[in-house]
XYZ file of C-alpha atoms in Angstrom:
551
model
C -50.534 44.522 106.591
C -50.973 48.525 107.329
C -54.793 48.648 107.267
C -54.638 52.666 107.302
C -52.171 52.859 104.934
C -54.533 50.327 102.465
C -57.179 52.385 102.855
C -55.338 55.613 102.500
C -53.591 54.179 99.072
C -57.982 53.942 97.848
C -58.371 56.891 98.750
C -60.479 56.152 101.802
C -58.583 57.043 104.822
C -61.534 58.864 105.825
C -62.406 55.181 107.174
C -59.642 54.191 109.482
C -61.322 54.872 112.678
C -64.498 52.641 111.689
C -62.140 49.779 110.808
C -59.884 50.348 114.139
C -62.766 50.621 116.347
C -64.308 47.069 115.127
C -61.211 45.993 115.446
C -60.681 44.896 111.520
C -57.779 43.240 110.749
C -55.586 41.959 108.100
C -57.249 38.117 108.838
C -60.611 39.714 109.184
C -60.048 41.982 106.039
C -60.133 39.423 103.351
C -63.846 38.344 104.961
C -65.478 41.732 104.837
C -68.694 41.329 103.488
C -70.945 44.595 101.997
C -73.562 43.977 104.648
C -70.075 44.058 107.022
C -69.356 47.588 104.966
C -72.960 48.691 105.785
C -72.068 47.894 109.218
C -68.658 49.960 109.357
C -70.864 53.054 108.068
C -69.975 52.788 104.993
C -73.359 54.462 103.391
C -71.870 55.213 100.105
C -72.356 53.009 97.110
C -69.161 53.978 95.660
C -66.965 53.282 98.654
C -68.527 50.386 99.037
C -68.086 49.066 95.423
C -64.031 50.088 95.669
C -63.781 48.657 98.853
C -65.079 45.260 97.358
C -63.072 45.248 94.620
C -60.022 46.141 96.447
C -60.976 43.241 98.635
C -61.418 40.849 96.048
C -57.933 41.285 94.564
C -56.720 40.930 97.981
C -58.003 37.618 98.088
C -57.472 36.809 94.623
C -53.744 37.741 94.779
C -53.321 36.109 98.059
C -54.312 32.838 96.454
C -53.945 32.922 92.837
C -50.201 32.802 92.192
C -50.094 29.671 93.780
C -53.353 28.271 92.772
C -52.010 24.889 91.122
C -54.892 24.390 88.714
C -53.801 24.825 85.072
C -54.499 25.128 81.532
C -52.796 26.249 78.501
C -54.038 26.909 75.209
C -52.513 23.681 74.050
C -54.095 21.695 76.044
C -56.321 18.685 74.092
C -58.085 16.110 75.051
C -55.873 12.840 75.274
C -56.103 9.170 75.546
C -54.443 8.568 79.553
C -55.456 7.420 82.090
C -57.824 10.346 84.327
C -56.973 10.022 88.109
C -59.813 8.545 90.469
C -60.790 12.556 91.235
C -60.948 13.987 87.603
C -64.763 14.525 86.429
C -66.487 15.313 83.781
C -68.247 19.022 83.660
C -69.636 21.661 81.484
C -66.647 24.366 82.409
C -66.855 28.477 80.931
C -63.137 28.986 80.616
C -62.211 32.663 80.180
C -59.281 34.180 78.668
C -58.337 38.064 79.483
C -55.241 39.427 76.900
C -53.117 42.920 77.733
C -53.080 44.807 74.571
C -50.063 45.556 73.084
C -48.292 44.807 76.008
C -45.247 43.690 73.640
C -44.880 47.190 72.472
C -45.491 48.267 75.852
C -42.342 46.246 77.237
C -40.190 47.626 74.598
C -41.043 51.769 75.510
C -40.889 50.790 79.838
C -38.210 50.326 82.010
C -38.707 46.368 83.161
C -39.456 47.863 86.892
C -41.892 49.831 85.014
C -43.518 47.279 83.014
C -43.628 45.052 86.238
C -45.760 47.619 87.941
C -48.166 47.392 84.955
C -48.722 43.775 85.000
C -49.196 43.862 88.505
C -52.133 46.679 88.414
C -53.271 44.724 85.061
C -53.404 41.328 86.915
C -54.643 43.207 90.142
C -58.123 44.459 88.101
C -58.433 41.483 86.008
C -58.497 39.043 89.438
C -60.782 41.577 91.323
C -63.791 41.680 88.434
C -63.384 37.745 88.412
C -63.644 37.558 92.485
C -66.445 39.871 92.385
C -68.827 37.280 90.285
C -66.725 34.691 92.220
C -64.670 32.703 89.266
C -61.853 31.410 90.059
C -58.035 32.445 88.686
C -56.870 29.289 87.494
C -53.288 31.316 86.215
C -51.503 33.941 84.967
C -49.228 33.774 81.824
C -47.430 37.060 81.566
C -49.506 39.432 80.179
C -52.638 36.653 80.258
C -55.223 35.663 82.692
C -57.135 32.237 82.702
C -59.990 32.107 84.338
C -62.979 29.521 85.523
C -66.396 29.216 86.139
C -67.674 26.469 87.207
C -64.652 24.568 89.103
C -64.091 24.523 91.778
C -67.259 25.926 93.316
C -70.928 25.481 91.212
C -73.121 28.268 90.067
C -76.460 27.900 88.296
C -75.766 31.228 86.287
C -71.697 30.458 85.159
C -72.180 31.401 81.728
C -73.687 34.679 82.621
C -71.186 35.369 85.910
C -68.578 35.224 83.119
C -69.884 37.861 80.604
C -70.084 40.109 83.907
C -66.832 39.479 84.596
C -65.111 40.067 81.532
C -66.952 43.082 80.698
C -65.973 44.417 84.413
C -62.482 43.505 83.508
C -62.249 45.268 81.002
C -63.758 48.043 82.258
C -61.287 48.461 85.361
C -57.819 47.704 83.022
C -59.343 50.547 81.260
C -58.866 52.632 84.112
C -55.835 52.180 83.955
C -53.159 53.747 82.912
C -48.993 53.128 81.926
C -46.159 54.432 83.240
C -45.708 57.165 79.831
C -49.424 57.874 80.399
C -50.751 55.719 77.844
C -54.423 54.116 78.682
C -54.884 50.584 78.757
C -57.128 47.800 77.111
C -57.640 44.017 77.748
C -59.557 41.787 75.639
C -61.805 38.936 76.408
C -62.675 35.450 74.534
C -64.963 33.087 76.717
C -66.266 29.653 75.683
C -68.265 26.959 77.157
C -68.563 23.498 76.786
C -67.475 20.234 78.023
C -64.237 19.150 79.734
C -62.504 16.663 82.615
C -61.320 18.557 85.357
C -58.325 17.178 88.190
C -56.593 15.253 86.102
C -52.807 14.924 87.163
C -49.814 16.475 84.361
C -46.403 16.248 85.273
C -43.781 14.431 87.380
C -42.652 15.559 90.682
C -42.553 19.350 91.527
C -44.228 20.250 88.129
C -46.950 17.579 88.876
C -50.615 19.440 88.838
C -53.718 19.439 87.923
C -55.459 20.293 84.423
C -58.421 20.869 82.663
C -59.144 18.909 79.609
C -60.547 19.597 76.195
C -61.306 21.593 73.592
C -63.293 24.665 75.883
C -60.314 26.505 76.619
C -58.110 26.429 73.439
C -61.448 27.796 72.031
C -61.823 30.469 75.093
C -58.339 31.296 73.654
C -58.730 31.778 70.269
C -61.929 33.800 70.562
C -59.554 36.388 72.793
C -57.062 36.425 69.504
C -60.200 37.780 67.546
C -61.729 40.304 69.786
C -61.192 43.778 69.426
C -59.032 46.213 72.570
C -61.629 46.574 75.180
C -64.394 44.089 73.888
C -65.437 40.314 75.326
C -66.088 37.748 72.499
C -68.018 34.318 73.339
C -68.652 31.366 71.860
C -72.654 29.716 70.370
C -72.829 27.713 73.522
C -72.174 30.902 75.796
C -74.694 32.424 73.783
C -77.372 30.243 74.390
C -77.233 29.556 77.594
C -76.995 33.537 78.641
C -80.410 33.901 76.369
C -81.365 37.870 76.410
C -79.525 39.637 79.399
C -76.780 41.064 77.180
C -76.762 42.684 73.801
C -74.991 40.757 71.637
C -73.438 41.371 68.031
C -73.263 38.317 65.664
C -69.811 37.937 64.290
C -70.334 35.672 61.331
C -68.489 32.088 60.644
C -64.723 32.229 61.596
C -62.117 29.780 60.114
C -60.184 29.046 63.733
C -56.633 27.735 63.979
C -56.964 24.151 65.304
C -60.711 23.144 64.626
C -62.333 21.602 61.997
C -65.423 23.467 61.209
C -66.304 27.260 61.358
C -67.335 28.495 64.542
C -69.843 31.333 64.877
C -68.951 33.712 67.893
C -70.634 36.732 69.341
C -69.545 40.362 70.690
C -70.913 41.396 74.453
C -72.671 45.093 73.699
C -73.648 45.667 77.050
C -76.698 44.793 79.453
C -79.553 43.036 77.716
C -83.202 45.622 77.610
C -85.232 42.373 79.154
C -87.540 43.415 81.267
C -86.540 40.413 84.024
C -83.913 37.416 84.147
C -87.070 35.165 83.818
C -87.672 37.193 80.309
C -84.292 37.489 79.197
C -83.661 33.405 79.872
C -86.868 32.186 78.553
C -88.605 34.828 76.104
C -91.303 34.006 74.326
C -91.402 30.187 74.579
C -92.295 29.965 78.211
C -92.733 26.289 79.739
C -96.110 24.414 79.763
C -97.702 25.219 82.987
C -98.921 21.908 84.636
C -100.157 21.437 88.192
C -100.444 24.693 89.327
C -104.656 24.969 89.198
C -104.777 25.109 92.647
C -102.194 28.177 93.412
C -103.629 29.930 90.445
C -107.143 29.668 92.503
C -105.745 31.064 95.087
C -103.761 33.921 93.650
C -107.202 34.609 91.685
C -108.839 34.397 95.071
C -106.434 36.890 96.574
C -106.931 39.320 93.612
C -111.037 39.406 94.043
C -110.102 40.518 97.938
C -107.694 43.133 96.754
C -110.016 45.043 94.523
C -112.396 45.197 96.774
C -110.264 47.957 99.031
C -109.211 44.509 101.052
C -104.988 44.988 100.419
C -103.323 41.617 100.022
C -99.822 39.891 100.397
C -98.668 36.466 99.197
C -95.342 35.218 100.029
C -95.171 32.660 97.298
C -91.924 30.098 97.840
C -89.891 27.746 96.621
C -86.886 26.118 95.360
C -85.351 27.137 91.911
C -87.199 25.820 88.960
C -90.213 25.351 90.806
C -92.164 27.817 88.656
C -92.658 30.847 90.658
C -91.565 32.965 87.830
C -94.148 30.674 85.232
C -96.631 31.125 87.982
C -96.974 34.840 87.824
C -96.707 34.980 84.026
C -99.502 33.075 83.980
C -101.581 35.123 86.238
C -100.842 38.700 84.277
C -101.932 36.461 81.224
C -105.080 35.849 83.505
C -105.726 39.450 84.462
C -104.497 41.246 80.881
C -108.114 41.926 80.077
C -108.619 43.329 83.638
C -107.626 47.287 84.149
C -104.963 47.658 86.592
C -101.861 48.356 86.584
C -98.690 46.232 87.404
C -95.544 46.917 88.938
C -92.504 44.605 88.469
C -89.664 44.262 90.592
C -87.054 42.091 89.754
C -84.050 41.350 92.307
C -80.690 40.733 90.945
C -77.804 38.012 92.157
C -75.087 40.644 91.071
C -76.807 43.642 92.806
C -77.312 42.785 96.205
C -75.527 45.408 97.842
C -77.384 48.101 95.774
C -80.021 50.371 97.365
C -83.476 49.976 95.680
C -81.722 48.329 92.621
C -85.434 46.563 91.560
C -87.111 50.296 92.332
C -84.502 51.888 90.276
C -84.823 49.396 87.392
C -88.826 49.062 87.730
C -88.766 53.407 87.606
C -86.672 53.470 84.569
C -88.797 51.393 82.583
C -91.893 52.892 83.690
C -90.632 56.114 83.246
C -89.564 54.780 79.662
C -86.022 56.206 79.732
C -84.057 55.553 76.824
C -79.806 55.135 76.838
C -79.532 58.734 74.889
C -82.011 60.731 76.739
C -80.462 63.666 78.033
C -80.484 64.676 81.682
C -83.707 67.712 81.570
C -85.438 64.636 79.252
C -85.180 61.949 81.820
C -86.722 64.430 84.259
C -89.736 65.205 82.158
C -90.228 61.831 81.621
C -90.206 61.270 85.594
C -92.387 64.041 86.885
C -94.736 62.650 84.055
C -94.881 59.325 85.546
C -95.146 60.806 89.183
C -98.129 62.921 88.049
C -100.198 59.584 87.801
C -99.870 58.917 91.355
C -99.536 62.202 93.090
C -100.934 65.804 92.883
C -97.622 66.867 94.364
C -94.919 66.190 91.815
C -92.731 69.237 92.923
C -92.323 67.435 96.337
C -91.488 63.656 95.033
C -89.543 64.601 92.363
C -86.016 65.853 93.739
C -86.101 62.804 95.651
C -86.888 60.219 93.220
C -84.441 61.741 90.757
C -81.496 61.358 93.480
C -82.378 57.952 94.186
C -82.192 57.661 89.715
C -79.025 59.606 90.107
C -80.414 62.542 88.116
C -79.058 66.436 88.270
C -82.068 68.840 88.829
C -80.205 71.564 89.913
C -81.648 73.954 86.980
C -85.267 72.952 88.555
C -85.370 71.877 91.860
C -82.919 72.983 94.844
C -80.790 70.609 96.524
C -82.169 68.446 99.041
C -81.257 70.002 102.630
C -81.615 66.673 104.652
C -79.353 63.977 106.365
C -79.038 60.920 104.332
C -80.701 58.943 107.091
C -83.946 61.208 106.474
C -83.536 61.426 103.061
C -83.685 57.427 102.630
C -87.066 57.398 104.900
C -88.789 60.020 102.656
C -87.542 58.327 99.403
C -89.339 55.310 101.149
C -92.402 57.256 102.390
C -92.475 58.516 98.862
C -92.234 55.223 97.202
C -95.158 53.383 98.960
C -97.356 56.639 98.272
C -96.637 56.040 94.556
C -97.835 52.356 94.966
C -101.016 53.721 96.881
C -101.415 56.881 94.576
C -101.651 54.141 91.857
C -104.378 52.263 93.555
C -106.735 55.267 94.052
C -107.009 55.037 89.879
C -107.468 51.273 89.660
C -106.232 48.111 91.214
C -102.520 47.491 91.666
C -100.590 44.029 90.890
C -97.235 44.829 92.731
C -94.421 41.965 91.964
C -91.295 41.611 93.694
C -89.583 38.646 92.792
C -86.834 37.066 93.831
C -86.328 38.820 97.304
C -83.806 36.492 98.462
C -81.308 38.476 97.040
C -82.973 42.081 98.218
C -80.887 44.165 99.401
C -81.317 45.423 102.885
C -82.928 48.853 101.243
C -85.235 47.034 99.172
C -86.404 44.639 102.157
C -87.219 48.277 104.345
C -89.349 49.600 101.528
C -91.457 46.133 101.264
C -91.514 46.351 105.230
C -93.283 49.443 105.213
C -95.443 48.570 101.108
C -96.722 45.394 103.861
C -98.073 47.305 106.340
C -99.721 50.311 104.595
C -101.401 48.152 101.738
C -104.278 46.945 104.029
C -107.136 49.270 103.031
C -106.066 49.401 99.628
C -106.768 48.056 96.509
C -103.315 46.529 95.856
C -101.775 42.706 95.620
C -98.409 42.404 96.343
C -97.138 39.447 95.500
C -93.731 38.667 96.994
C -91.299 35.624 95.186
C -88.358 33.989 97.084
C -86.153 30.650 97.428
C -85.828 28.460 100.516
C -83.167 30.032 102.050
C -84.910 33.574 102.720
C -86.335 33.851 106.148
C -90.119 34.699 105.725
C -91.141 38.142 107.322
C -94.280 39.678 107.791
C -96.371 36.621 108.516
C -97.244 38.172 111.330
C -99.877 40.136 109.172
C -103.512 39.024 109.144
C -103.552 39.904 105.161
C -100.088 37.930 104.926
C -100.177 34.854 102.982
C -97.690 32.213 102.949
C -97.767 29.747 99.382
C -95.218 26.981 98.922
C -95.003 25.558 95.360
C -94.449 22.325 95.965
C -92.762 19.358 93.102
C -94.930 17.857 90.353
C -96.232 14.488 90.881
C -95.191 11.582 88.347
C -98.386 11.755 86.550
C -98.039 15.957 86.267
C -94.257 15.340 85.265
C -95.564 13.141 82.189
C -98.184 15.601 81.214
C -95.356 18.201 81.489
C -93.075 16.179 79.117
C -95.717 15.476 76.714
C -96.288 19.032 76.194
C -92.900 19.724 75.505
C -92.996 16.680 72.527
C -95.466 18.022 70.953
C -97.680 15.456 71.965
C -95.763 12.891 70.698
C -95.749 9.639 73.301
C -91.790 9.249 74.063
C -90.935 4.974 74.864
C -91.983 3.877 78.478
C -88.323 3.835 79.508
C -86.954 7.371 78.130
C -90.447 8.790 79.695
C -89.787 6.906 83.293
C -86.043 7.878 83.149
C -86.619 11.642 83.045
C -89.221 11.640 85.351
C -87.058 9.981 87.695
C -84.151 11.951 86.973
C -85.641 15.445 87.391
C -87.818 14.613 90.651
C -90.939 16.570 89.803
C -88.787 19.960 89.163
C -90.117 21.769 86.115
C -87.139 23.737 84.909
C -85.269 20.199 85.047
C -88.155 18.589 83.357
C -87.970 21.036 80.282
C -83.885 20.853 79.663
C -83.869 16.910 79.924
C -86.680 16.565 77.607
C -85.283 19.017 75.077
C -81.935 17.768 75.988
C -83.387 14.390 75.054
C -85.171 15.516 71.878
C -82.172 17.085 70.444
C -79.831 14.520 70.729
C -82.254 12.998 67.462
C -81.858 9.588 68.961
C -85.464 9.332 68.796
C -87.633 8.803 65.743
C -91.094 8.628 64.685
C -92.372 4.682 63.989
């Protein structure tokens, strides 16, 4: 493979000598990471993002035509025999559909139309790489997708809305041979199924995925409009409130017995965090946690006293952190202050400052139709609370928001390298402008997946807080190596897992009270190991199932 001439066919040739001089192959190619992209020189966001994508479809169609797993819309569960490695799994099966692409093969030349699919099939694979699905097949002018199998996420549901809304994004990029724009639709479903059992004889022998999840995946594509994603109740409920969703009534469905009720994918969901948009209003009982709310209390007391304070507060998912810091702003809503949340993102971790960005835009109270001179207003408006100096913050605040002030301020005349450490410098003084008016709660959760930007900005928030009236209070998982402990006003919390006795308080909350029998209370104990986000779905889980009743 021509590296320069793959890069030059992206537009990017501008890029060959940073690739030639590490010495990146074809092998090494398909590996490239977006910290490895940082590390090329690759500062802009945009490159970066094409470069990925390009990537992923590398990989995808390296891999994917071969790929032997398999399902058709036919598929149904059946009565043989499952090989020793089939299992049983909740799957998200995704179908992706090429509009018209009947008529479309009629007005091309078959060279023509081959060139289409291929671009088609190119996009489609590289938005399901990107939130790392896996391309089970491709049926002409269809793509079948999962999530879920082979590799495990805790977030499938949601890494499948992503995708097909990215997918059909980038077919609508595209274009046809006569000029003629594309459109791809999406149906997604989740649910139940065996996975690895063995079809076929000889050469056509493979491997399948059964039950009724993708013949449902399929027939919601059949019903969704050019250019939209459709998804089923179960989809729905377990992505909660981090999409806007359109309700599209009961639908009569070829091949099942009872009315279904799918939904259309809007767009991004207006929740504040993922910990909002998951869990809204009916947060989980918080047991066991007197101590670290003490201490968080404690830490607080310093802080407004002009004594700046830092709490690195870890632990594994569905420990609580989240619950933990709900709870304390429930504590301290009677308090003035003022609170700043950052919230990381899985899908953005090769974003500059994407929890600074989001946490400005909300402050700032942007809405989608503002117009450009409005979202300015709205800016300098917020800046004036921490600064006397809005005329100097605000060109580079609104280039880090992507704003044009050209009509107001002049361009910025620096190197990019300068410009990030002012739009740093900048963005601590906000935090410390803040605190000269009353005492700031700063929150930046789930910093495991900061990106390297975002991890420089809390570098420099660490060291210039002492003296100040602030808490920052800093949430992460295992996995991220701890900085700053090297502070004096650094403190490290680990949340550790509920004891038995806290895990049956914890479950008795959740009934209401009621007591559940000795051996459905010891069993989910047992089975979720003192981990509150598995306490709550087995004891719903259990509740729901109505095998229990009042005596």
């Amino acid at each position: 493979m021509d590296i320069a001439a793959w890069l030059r066919g992206l537009g990017l040739g501008q890029y060959e000598e940073a690739f030639r001089a590490n010495d990146v192959d074809a092998e090494v190619l398909a590996d490239l990471t977006a910290e490895d992209l940082i590390g090329l020189g690759i500062v802009s966001i945009g490159h970066r993002r094409k470069l990925l994508a390009a990537i992923a479809a590398l990989r995808a169609g390296s891999m994917s035509v071969t790929t032997p797993v398999t399902a058709v819309p036919t598929v149904t569960s059946g009565s043989a025999a499952l090989a020793p490695e089939a299992e049983r799994r909740q799957l998200t099966v995704m179908f992706v559909d090429l509009v018209d692409s009947t008529a479309l093969a009629a007005r091309l030349d078959p060279e023509e139309m081959a060139q289409v699919l291929r671009s088609y099939q190119s996009a489609v694979a590289g938005a399901i790489a990107r939130f790392e699905g896996h391309v089970a097949k491709y049926m002409g002018d269809g793509v079948l997708a999962y999530f879920g199998y082979p590799r495990a996420h805790e977030d499938e549901a949601e890494r499948a809305v992503r995708a097909g809304l990215a997918a059909v994004a980038a077919v609508h990029s595209l274009a046809s041979a006569d000029g003629d724009t594309l459109a791809a639709r999406v149906g997604i479903a989740t649910g139940p199924v065996v996975v690895g059992e063995l079809i076929g004889e000889g050469a056509a022998r493979e491997e399948t995925v059964v039950g009724d999840t993708p013949n449902l995946a399929a027939r919601l594509q059949t019903m969704a409009a050019p250019g939209t994603v459709v998804i089923s109740a179960r989809t729905r409920e377990l992505i909660g409130g981090l999409f806007v969703l359109t309700e599209l009534g009961m639908q009569i469905l070829k091949g099942f017995p009872v009315p279904v009720r799918p939904w259309r994918v809007v767009g991004e969901g207006a929740a504040e965090s993922r910990f909002e948009a998951l869990h809204g209003a009916g947060l989980t009982p918080l047991v066991g946690r007197d101590h670290e709310i003490g201490l968080l209390l404690e830490h607080w007391e310093r802080a407004k006293e002009g004594d700046g304070q830092v709490v690195l507060l870890g632990g594994e998912p569905g420990i609580g952190k989240s619950r933990l810091l709900r709870a304390l702003r429930g504590r301290l809503e009677n308090e003035p202050h003022t609170a700043l949340s950052h919230y990381c993102s899985p899908h953005h971790q090769t974003s500059p400052l994407y929890p600074v960005i989001g946490h400005l835009e909300r402050a700032a109270g942007f809405a989608a139709d503002d117009p450009a001179a409005t979202r300015l207003d709205k800016l300098e408006a917020l800046l004036a609370l921490s600064t006397e100096h809005v005329a100097g913050v605000a060109p580079l605040l609104a280039a880090l928001l992507s704003l044009e002030t050209d009509a107001r301020y002049p361009p910025l005349d620096m190197s990019p390298h300068r410009q990030k450490e002012r739009t740093l410098e900048a963005l601590v003084d906000q935090v410390l402008g803040l605190a000269t008016r009353r005492p700031v709660l700063a929150l930046y959760e789930d910093v495991h997946w900061a990106d390297p930007t975002s991890l420089e900005l809390l570098d420099l928030l660490v060291d210039r807080v002492q003296g100040a009236p602030v808490l920052v209070l800093i949430t992460f998982r295992p996995e991220f190596v701890r900085r700053w402990t090297r502070y004096a006003h650094v403190t490290p919390l680990t949340l550790s897992r509920l004891s038995r006795r806290q895990g049956a308080a914890m479950v008795a909350r959740l009934s209401g009270g009621k007591a559940l029998p000795p051996a459905v209370l010891d069993q989910i104990v047992a089975k979720t190991d003192g981990v509150p986000l598995f306490v709550e779905e087995l004891t719903r889980t259990v509740l729901e199932t109505n095998l229990l009743r009042d005596e």
